[in-house]
Coordinates of C-alpha atoms and ligand atoms in Angstrom, one line a residue:
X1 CA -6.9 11.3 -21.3
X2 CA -7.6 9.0 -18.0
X3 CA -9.4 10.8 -15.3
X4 CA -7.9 13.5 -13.5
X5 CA -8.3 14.1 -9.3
X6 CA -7.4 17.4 -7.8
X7 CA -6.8 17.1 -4.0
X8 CA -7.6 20.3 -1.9
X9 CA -6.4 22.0 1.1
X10 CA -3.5 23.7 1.8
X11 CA -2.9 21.0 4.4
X12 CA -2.2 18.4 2.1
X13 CA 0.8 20.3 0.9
X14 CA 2.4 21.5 4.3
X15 CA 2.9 18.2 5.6
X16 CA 0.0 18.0 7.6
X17 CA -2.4 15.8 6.0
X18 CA -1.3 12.1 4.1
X19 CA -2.9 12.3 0.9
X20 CA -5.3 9.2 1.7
X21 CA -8.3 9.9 -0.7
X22 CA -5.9 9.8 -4.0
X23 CA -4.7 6.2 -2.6
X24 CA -8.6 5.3 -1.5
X25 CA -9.4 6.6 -5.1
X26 CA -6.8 5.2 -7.2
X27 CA -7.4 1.5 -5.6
X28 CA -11.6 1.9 -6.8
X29 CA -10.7 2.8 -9.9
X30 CA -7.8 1.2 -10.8
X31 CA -10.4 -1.7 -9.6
X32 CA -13.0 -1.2 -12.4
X33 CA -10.3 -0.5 -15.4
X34 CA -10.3 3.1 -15.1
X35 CA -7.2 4.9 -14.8
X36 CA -5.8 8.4 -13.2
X37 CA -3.3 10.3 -15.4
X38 CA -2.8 12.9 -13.2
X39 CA -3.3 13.7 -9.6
X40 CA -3.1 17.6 -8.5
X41 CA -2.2 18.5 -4.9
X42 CA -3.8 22.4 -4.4
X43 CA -3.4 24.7 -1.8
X44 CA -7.1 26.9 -0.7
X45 CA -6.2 29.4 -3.9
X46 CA -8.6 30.9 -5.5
X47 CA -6.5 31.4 -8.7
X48 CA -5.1 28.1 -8.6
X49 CA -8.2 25.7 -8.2
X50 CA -9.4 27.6 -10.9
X51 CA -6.8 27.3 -13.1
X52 CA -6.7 23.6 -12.1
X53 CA -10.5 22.6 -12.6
X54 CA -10.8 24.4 -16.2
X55 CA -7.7 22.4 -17.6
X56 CA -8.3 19.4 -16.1
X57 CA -12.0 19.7 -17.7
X58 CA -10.4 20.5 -20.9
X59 CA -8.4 17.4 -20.9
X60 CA -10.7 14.5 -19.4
X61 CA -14.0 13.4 -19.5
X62 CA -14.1 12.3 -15.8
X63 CA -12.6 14.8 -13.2
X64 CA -12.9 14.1 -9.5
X65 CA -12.1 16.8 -6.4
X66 CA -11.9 16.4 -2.9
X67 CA -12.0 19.0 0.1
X68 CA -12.9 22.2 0.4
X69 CA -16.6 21.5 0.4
X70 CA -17.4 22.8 4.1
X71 CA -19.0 25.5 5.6
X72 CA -15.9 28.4 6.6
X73 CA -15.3 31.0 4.1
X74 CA -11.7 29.2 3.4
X75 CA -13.7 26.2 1.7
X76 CA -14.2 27.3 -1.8
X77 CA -14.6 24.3 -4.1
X78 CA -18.1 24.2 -5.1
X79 CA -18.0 28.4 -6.1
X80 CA -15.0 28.0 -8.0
X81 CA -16.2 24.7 -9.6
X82 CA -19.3 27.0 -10.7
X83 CA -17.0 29.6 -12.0
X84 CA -14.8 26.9 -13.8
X85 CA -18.0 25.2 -15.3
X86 CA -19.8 28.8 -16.1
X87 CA -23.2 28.3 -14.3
X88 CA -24.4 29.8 -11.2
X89 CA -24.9 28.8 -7.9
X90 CA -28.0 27.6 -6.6
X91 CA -29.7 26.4 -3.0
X92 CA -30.4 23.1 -2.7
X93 CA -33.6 23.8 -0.6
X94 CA -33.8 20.0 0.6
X95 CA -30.0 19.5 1.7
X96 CA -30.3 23.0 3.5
X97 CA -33.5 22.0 5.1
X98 CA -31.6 18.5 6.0
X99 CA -28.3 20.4 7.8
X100 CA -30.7 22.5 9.8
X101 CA -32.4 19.6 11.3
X102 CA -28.6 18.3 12.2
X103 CA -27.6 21.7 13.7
X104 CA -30.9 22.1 15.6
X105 CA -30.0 18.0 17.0
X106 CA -26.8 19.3 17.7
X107 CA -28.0 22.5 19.6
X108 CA -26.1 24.7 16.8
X109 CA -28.1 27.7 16.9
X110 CA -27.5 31.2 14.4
X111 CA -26.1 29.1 11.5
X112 CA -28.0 30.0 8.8
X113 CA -25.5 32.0 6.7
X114 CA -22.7 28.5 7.0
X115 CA -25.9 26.1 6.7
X116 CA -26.5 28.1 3.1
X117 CA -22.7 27.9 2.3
X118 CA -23.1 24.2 2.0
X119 CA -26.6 23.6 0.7
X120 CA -25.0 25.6 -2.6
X121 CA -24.5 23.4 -5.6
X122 CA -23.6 24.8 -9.0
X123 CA -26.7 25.1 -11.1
X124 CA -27.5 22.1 -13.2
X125 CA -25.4 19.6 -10.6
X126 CA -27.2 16.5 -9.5
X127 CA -26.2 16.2 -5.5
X128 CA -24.3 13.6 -3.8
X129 CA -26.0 12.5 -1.6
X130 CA -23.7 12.8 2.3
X131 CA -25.6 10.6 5.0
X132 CA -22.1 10.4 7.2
X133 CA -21.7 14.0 7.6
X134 CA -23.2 17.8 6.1
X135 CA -21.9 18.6 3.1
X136 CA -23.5 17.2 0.1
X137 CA -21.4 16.7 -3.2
X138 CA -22.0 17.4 -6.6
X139 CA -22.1 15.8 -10.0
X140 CA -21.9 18.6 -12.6
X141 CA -21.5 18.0 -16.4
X142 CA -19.7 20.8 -18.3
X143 CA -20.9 22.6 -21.6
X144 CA -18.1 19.9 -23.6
X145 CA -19.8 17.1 -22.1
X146 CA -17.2 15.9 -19.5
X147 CA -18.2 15.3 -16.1
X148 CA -16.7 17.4 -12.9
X149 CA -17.4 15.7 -9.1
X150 CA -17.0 17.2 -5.7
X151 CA -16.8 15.6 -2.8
X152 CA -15.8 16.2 0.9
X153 CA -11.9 15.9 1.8
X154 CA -13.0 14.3 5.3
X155 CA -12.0 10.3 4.2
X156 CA -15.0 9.2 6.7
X157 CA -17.4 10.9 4.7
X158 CA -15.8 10.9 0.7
X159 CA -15.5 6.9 1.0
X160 CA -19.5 6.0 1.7
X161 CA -19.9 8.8 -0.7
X162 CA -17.6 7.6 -3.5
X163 CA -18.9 3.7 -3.1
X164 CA -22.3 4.3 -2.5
X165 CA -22.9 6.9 -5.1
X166 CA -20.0 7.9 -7.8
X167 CA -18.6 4.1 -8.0
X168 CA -21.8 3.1 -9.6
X169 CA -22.2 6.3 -11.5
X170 CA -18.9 5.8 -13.3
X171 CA -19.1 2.3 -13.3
X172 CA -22.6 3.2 -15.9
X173 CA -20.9 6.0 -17.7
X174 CA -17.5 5.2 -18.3
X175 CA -16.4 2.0 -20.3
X176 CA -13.4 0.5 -18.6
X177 CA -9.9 1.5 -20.5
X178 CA -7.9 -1.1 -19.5
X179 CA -7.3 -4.3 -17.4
X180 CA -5.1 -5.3 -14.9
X181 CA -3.4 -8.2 -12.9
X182 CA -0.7 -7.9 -10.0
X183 CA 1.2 -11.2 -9.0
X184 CA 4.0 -10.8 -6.5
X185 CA 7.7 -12.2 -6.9
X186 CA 9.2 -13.3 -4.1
X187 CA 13.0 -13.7 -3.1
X188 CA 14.7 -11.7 -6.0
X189 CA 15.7 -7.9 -6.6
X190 CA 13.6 -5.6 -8.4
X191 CA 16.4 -5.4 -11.7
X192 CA 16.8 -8.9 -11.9
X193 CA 12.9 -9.2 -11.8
X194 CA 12.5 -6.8 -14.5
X195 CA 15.1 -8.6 -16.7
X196 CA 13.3 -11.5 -16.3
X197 CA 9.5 -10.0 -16.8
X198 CA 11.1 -8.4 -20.6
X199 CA 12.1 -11.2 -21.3
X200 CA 9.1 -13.4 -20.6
X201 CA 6.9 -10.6 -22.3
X202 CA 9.2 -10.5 -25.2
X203 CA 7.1 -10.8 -28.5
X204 CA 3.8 -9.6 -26.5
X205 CA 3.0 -6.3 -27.7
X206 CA 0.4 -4.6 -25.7
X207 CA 1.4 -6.1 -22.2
X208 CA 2.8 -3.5 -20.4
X209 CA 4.6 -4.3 -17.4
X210 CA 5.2 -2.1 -14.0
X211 CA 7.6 -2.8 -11.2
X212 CA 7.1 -1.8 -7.5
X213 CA 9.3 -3.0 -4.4
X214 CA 7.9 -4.1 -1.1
X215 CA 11.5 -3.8 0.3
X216 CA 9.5 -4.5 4.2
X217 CA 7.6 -7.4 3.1
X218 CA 10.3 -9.0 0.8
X219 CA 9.1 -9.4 -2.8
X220 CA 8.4 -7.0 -6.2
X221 CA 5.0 -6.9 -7.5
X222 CA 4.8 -6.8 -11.6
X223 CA 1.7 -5.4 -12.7
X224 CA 0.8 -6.0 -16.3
X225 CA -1.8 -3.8 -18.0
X226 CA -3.6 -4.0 -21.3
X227 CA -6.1 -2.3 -23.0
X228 CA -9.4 -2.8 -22.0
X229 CA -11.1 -6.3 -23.9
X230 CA -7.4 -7.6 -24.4
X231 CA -8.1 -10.2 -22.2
X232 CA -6.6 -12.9 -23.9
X233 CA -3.5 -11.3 -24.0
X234 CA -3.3 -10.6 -20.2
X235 CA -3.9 -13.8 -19.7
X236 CA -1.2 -14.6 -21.7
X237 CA 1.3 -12.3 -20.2
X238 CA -0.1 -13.6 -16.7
X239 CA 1.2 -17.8 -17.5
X240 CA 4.2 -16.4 -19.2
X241 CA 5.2 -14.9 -15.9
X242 CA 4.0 -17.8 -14.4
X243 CA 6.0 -20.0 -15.8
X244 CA 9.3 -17.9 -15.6
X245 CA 9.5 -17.8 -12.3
X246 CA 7.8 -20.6 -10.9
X247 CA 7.4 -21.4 -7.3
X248 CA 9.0 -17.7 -6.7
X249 CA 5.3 -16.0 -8.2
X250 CA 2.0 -15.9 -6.2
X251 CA -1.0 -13.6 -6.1
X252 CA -0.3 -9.8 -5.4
X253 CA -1.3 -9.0 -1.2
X254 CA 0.5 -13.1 -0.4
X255 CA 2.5 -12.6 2.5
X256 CA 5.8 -14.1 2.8
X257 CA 5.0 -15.1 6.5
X258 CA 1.6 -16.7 5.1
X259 CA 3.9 -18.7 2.4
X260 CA 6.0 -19.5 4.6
X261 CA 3.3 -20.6 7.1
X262 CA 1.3 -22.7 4.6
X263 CA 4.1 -24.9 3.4
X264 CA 5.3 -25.8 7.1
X265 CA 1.7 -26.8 7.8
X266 CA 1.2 -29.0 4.5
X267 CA 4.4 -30.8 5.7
X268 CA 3.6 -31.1 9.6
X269 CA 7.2 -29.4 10.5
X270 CA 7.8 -26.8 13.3
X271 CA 9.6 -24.0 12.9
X272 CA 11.8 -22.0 15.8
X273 CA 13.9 -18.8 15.3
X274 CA 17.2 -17.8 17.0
X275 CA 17.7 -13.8 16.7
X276 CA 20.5 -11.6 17.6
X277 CA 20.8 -8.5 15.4
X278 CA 17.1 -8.6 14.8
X279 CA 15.8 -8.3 18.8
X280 CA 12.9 -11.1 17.8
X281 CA 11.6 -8.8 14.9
X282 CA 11.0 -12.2 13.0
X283 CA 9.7 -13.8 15.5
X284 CA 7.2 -10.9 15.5
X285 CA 6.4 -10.5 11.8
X286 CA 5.5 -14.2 12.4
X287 CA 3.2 -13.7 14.8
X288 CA 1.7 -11.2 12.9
X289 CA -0.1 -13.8 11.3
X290 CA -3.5 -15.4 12.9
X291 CA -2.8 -18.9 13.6
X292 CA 0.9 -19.4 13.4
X293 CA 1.0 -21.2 16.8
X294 CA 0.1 -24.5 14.6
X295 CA 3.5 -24.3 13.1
X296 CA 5.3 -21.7 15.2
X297 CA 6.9 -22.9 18.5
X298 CA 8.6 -19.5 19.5
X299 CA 11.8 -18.1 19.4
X300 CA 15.4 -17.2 21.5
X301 CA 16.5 -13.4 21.0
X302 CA 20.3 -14.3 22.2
X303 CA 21.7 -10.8 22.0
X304 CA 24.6 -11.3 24.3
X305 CA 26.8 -13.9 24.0
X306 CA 26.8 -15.6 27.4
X307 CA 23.3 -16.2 26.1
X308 CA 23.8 -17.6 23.0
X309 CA 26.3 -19.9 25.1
X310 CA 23.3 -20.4 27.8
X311 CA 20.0 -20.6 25.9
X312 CA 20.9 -22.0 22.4
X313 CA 24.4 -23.9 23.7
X314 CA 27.1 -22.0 21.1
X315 CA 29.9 -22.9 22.2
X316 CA 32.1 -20.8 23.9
X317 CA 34.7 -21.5 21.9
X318 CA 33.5 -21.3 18.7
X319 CA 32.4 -17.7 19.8
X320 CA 36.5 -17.1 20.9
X321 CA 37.7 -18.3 17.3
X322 CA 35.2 -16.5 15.0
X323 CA 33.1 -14.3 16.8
X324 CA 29.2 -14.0 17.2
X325 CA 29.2 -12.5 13.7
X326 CA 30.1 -15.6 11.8
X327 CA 29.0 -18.4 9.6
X328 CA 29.9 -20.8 12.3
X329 CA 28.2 -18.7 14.8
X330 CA 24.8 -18.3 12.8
X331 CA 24.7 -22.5 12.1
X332 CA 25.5 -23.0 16.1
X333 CA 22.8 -20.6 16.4
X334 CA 20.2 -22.5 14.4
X335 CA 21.3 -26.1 15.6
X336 CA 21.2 -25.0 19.1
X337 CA 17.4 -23.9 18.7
X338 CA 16.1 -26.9 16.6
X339 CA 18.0 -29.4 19.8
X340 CA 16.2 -27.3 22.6
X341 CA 12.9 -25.8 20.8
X342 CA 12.0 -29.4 19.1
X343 CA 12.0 -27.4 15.7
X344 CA 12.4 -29.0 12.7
X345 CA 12.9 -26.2 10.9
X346 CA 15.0 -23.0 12.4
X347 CA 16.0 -19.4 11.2
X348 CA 18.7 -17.7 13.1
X349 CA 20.7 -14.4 12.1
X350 CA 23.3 -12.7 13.5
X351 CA 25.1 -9.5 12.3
X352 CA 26.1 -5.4 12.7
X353 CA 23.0 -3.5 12.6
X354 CA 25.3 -0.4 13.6
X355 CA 26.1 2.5 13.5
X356 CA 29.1 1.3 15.7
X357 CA 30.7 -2.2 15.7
X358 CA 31.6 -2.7 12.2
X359 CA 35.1 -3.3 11.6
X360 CA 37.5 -3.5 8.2
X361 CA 36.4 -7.5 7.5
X362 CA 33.0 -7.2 9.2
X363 CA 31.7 -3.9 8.4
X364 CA 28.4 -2.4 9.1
X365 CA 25.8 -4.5 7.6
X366 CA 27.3 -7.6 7.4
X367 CA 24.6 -10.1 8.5
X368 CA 25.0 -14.0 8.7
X369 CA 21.8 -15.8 8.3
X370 CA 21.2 -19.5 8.7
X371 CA 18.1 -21.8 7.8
X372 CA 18.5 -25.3 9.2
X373 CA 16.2 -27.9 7.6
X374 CA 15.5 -31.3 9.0
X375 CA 19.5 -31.2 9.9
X376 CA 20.1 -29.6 6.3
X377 CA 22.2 -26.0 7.1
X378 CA 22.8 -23.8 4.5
X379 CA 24.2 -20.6 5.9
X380 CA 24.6 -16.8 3.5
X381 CA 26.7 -14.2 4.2
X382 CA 24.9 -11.0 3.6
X383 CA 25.7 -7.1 3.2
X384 CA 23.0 -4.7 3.8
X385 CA 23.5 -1.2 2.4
X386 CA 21.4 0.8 5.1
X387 CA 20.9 2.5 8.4
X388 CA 20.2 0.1 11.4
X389 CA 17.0 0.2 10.8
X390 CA 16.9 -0.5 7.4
X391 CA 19.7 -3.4 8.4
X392 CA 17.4 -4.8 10.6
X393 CA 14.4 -4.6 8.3
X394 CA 16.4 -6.4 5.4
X395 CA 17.5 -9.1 7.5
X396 CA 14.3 -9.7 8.6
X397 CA 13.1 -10.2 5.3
X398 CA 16.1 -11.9 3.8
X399 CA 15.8 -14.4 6.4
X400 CA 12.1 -16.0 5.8
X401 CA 12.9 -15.4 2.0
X402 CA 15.7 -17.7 2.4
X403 CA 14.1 -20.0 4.5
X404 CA 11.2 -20.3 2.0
X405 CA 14.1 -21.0 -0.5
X406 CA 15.6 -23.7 1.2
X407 CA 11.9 -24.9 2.4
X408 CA 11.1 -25.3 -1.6
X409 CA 14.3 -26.6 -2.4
X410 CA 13.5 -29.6 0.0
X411 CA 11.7 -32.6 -0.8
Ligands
ATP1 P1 -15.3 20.0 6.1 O1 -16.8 20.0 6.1 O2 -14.7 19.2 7.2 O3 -14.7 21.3 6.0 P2 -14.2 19.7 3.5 O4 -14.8 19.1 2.3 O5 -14.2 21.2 3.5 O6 -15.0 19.2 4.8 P3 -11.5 19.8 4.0 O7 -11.8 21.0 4.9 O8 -10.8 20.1 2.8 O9 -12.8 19.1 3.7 O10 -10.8 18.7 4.8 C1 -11.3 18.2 6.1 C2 -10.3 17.2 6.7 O11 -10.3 16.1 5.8 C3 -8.9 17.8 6.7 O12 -8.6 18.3 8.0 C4 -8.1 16.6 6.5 O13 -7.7 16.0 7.7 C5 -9.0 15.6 5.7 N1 -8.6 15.6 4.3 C6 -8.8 16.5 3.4 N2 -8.3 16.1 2.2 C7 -7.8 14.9 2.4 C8 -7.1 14.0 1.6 N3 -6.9 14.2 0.3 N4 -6.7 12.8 2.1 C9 -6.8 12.6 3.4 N5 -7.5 13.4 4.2 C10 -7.9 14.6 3.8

């Protein structure tokens, strides 16, 4: 079995605490081909941690805690790892000698019996060495050879620790198990995406594919894993995605903004947005991005309609005979921004974020986005299956996706 990471403190489980060091973890070792089967959340309970540690030592050769290494009588990680592992405790003279020195710096006086708490290791353990804060970690092997680490729950001080020390350890000890590569699919759903991967992959045995939806940054990331040393075939799972979906695949962490961004440069176009529905949020995730001013000349949020009449020129009537929530609204929108923002390219949306305003033909979540380039409109009617929020959010998305779209289907 992979390696297993037990998470302590109680605050982890009442809603207090993110679990941070399982992501921190599972990104470093995901990294070097290593894999977690199983992640355990525990509360400060004697009987439980114990429990925990011995089975998880039973099962895996590499098992890695956090928290409940610090001085108060509540942190009980390194006893119970003793008790689990059937040694002792013994003081680490130097590391109690060390948090002395910082308590004396720090005026703490009368600390002896907490500075002992945490200079304990379980007999045998090699220490971790903790520069960014008191308690040391531990790296204890057990009687059936597998290997049990502590290290503080505090994020500030496990990371150092975990790169500067255990990274490397592991990294020595533990062949990899398997490989990986992410790549990132942009402007389709997460079924039609796995239809796709299955059927690309079809006749590779040993590629095994993972879905997971960035629903706020508009694509699917497919990871494909293979055993460790199968390189070739990862490789080949990798070009046969590549070449199913095309121009719709780039590298896992690509931003749709960036894409988006990268191709208006390399064609010397401008790009301008017209929002209603959204209140500017493209315009913002746009700016998100460091150096967008080369292609980005700004936007119009045009909630009401006297300005969408005033600032983008929809006409009046147009608005009378189909309403701000149309087709012919949205392209109005879009031509009216690309005339008065000198953009040759232009997004605009309009549409019922809710909860009120939707009616029988135009319900909640009908949104009407338009992408206007160099004169070309194409214009989508859209339904979006969430809260306002989540309305909003989609839109947002939906909209540079099917810009980038109509951007690639242009020569
Ligand atoms: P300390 O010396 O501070 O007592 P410790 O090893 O005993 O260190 P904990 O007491 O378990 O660590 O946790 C200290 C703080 O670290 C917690 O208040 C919490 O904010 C944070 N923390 C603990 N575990 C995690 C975790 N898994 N992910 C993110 N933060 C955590």
């Amino acid at each position: 079995m992979g390696i297993q990471v037990l998470c302590i403190g109680t605050e982890l489980l009442v809603g207090e605490t993110t679990n941070t060091n399982l992501t921190f973890l599972g990104g470093l070792l995901t990294a070097i081909g290593q894999e977690i089967t199983r992640e355990w959340a525990l509360p400060d309970d004697r009987a439980l941690m114990l429990a925990a540690i011995r089975q998880a030592l039973g099962e895996s050769e590499l098992v890695i805690c956090s928290g409940g290494l610090g001085p108060t009588d509540d942190d009980l990680t390194r006893e119970i790892a003793a008790e689990a592992l059937g040694v002792p405790m013994t003081l680490h003279e130097p590391t109690a000698e060390r948090i002395r020195e910082l308590y004396a710096r720090r005026n703490l006086t009368n600390r002896e019996y907490r500075i002992r708490r945490q200079a304990l290791i379980p007999a045998g353990s090699e220490i971790v060495p903790n520069d960014w804060g008191t308690a040391p970690g531990s790296w204890c092997r057990a009687a059936n050879g597998s290997v049990l680490v502590l290290l503080p729950g505090v994020p500030r001080e496990l990371k150092p620790m975990f790169t500067s020390f255990v990274l490397p350890r592991i990294r020595a000890e533990f062949p990899p198990r398997v490989r990986r590569h992410t790549v990132a699919i942009f402007g389709h759903p997460e079924a039609l995406v796995e239809e796709r991967t299955l059927k690309a992959l079809n006749g590779m045995p040993g590629v095994e594919p993972a879905y997971s939806v960035k629903t706020e940054a508009g694509k699917c990331e497919v990871r494909l894993t293979v055993k460790a040393g199968d390189d070739d075939r990862l490789a080949a799972g990798v070009a046969a995605l590549e070449h199913e979906f095309g121009a719709d695949l780039h590298p896992a962490g690509t931003e749709l903004a960036a894409l988006l961004t990268a191709d208006l440069k390399a064609r010397g176009w401008h790009l301008a947005t017209a929002e209603s529905c959204t209140g500017g949020g493209i315009g913002q995730q746009l700016t998100e991005l460091p150096g967008v001013s080369a292609v980005y000349r700004g936007g119009v949020v045009a909630y009401h309609n006297d300005l969408k009449q005033a600032l983008l020129g929809v006409p009046a009537a147009l608005l009378d005979r189909h309403g701000a929530v149309s087709a012919e609204c949205a392209e109005a929108m879009a031509r009216g921004a690309a005339a008065r923002l000198a953009a040759e390219v232009v997004v605009s949306v309009t549409g019922i974020a809710g909860p009120d305003g939707g009616t029988a033909d135009k319900p909640v979540g009908t949104v009407f986005i338009a992408t206007l380039v160099k004169d070309e409109v194409k214009v989508t009617r859209n339904q979006f299956p969430h809260d306002r929020r989540g309305v909003r959010g989609r839109t947002i998305t939906s909209a540079l996706n099917q810009l980038r779209s109509h951007l690639l289907a242009t020569p």
